[in-house]
Amino acid sequence: ARAMKKLPIAAEAWLGGDITGDHVRALSRVCNPRTVELMARDEAVLVANAKEMRFDHWHKALDYWLLRADPDGAA
């Protein structure tokens, strides 16, 4: 439910059946206080990619996105 508020584009795509709950969970996990601004900028692109790519390929791309968005991680 919290993902629906912080990821409105993903929520709409999930409700429309365009992406799965696994996509939304993965996006929610990488959206944190350090990445929230970049997620707001990039959410539409990440969701569009989720609609087109196999999940494993998309998840790898999301991992790369996170490395760029939050290179220091929680440290």
CSV table of C-alpha atoms in Angstrom, one decimal:
chain,number,residue,atom,x,y,z
A,1,ALA,CA,0.0,0.0,0.0
A,2,ARG,CA,2.9,2.4,0.7
A,3,ALA,CA,4.3,1.7,-2.7
A,4,MET,CA,1.1,2.9,-4.2
A,5,LYS,CA,1.7,6.4,-2.7
A,6,LYS,CA,5.4,6.7,-3.5
A,7,LEU,CA,5.3,5.0,-6.9
A,8,PRO,CA,2.1,6.3,-8.6
A,9,ILE,CA,3.2,5.3,-12.1
A,10,ALA,CA,4.0,1.8,-11.0
A,11,ALA,CA,0.8,1.5,-9.1
A,12,GLU,CA,-1.2,2.5,-12.1
A,13,ALA,CA,0.6,0.0,-14.3
A,14,TRP,CA,0.1,-2.7,-11.7
A,15,LEU,CA,-3.6,-2.0,-11.4
A,16,GLY,CA,-3.9,-2.0,-15.2
A,17,GLY,CA,-2.2,-5.4,-15.3
A,18,ASP,CA,0.8,-4.1,-17.2
A,19,ILE,CA,3.4,-5.1,-14.6
A,20,THR,CA,3.4,-7.6,-11.7
A,21,GLY,CA,3.5,-7.2,-8.0
A,22,ASP,CA,7.1,-8.4,-8.2
A,23,HIS,CA,7.9,-5.3,-10.2
A,24,VAL,CA,6.3,-3.0,-7.7
A,25,ARG,CA,8.0,-4.7,-4.8
A,26,ALA,CA,11.4,-4.4,-6.5
A,27,LEU,CA,10.8,-0.7,-7.3
A,28,SER,CA,9.6,-0.1,-3.7
A,29,ARG,CA,12.8,-1.7,-2.3
A,30,VAL,CA,15.1,0.7,-4.3
A,31,CYS,CA,13.0,3.8,-3.5
A,32,ASN,CA,14.4,5.1,-0.3
A,33,PRO,CA,15.3,8.5,1.2
A,34,ARG,CA,18.6,8.6,-0.8
A,35,THR,CA,16.9,7.7,-4.2
A,36,VAL,CA,13.5,9.3,-3.9
A,37,GLU,CA,14.3,12.3,-6.1
A,38,LEU,CA,15.9,10.2,-8.8
A,39,MET,CA,13.0,7.7,-8.6
A,40,ALA,CA,10.5,10.5,-9.2
A,41,ARG,CA,12.5,11.5,-12.3
A,42,ASP,CA,13.0,7.9,-13.6
A,43,GLU,CA,9.9,6.0,-12.5
A,44,ALA,CA,8.2,6.3,-15.9
A,45,VAL,CA,11.2,5.0,-17.7
A,46,LEU,CA,11.7,2.1,-15.3
A,47,VAL,CA,8.0,1.1,-15.5
A,48,ALA,CA,8.0,1.4,-19.3
A,49,ASN,CA,11.0,-0.9,-19.4
A,50,ALA,CA,9.3,-3.3,-17.0
A,51,LYS,CA,6.4,-3.6,-19.5
A,52,GLU,CA,8.8,-4.5,-22.3
A,53,MET,CA,11.6,-6.6,-20.8
A,54,ARG,CA,11.7,-10.0,-19.3
A,55,PHE,CA,11.7,-9.7,-15.5
A,56,ASP,CA,15.2,-11.0,-15.0
A,57,HIS,CA,16.6,-8.6,-17.5
A,58,TRP,CA,14.6,-5.7,-16.1
A,59,HIS,CA,15.7,-6.6,-12.5
A,60,LYS,CA,19.3,-6.4,-13.6
A,61,ALA,CA,18.7,-3.0,-15.2
A,62,LEU,CA,17.1,-1.9,-12.0
A,63,ASP,CA,20.1,-3.1,-10.0
A,64,TYR,CA,22.3,-0.9,-12.3
A,65,TRP,CA,20.0,2.0,-11.8
A,66,LEU,CA,20.3,1.6,-8.1
A,67,LEU,CA,24.1,1.5,-8.3
A,68,ARG,CA,24.0,4.9,-10.1
A,69,ALA,CA,21.3,6.4,-7.9
A,70,ASP,CA,22.8,5.3,-4.6
A,71,PRO,CA,26.4,4.3,-5.1
A,72,ASP,CA,27.3,4.4,-1.4
A,73,GLY,CA,24.2,2.4,-0.4
A,74,ALA,CA,23.1,2.7,3.2
A,75,ALA,CA,26.7,3.4,4.3
